Amino acid sequence: MIFIAVRFTVRPEHSDNWLALVDDFTRATRNEPGNLFYDWSRSVDDPNSFTLLEAFADAEAGAAHVASAHFKAGMEAMAGAIAATPEIINVEVPGQGWNAMAELTPRP
């Protein structure tokens, strides 16, 4: 699986509407056949910082994502709202998604 983490610094005037701004892109990506997950989080320390965790089944699925029309439209929409170039981690890892954490389970 291709695992990607991207950290976005958003201009303050776009922070409160960031998730709405990326909603079409998020929905389209989640509907791609090779997408395993595509999840946004907002920093508890910096309201202008958002992290995207995403995964694709394989390199071909990742390439199809980047080649899609909604990717191009998403990049265009985000470009006017970011304050800095996003930081990215992109790695290939074994498996096809999340596994259960061995060290912690709910108490009865």
Short mmCIF file of C-alpha atoms in Angstrom, two decimals, residues 23-58:
data_model
loop_
_atom_site.label_atom_id
_atom_site.label_comp_id
_atom_site.label_asym_id
_atom_site.label_seq_id
_atom_site.Cartn_x
_atom_site.Cartn_y
_atom_site.Cartn_z
CA ASP A 23 -14.88 18.50 0.32
CA ASP A 24 -15.42 17.77 -3.41
CA PHE A 25 -11.81 16.61 -3.76
CA THR A 26 -12.10 14.47 -0.62
CA ARG A 27 -15.33 12.80 -1.79
CA ALA A 28 -13.99 12.14 -5.29
CA THR A 29 -10.77 10.66 -3.92
CA ARG A 30 -12.62 8.40 -1.49
CA ASN A 31 -14.62 7.08 -4.45
CA GLU A 32 -11.53 6.06 -6.43
CA PRO A 33 -11.31 2.27 -6.77
CA GLY A 34 -7.75 2.13 -5.37
CA ASN A 35 -8.28 4.49 -2.42
CA LEU A 36 -8.11 2.79 0.97
CA PHE A 37 -8.66 5.86 3.14
CA TYR A 38 -8.49 9.64 2.94
CA ASP A 39 -8.84 11.39 6.32
CA TRP A 40 -8.35 14.98 7.44
CA SER A 41 -7.39 16.17 10.94
CA ARG A 42 -7.03 19.67 12.35
CA SER A 43 -4.22 20.42 14.80
CA VAL A 44 -5.26 21.03 18.40
CA ASP A 45 -2.26 23.37 18.77
CA ASP A 46 -2.49 25.38 15.55
CA PRO A 47 -5.92 26.04 14.01
CA ASN A 48 -4.24 26.78 10.66
CA SER A 49 -2.59 23.36 10.43
CA PHE A 50 -4.35 20.36 8.84
CA THR A 51 -2.98 16.86 8.29
CA LEU A 52 -4.20 14.51 5.59
CA LEU A 53 -3.66 10.77 5.96
CA GLU A 54 -4.32 8.82 2.79
CA ALA A 55 -3.55 5.41 1.34
CA PHE A 56 -3.85 3.73 -2.02
CA ALA A 57 -3.82 0.02 -2.80
CA ASP A 58 -0.65 0.26 -4.89
#
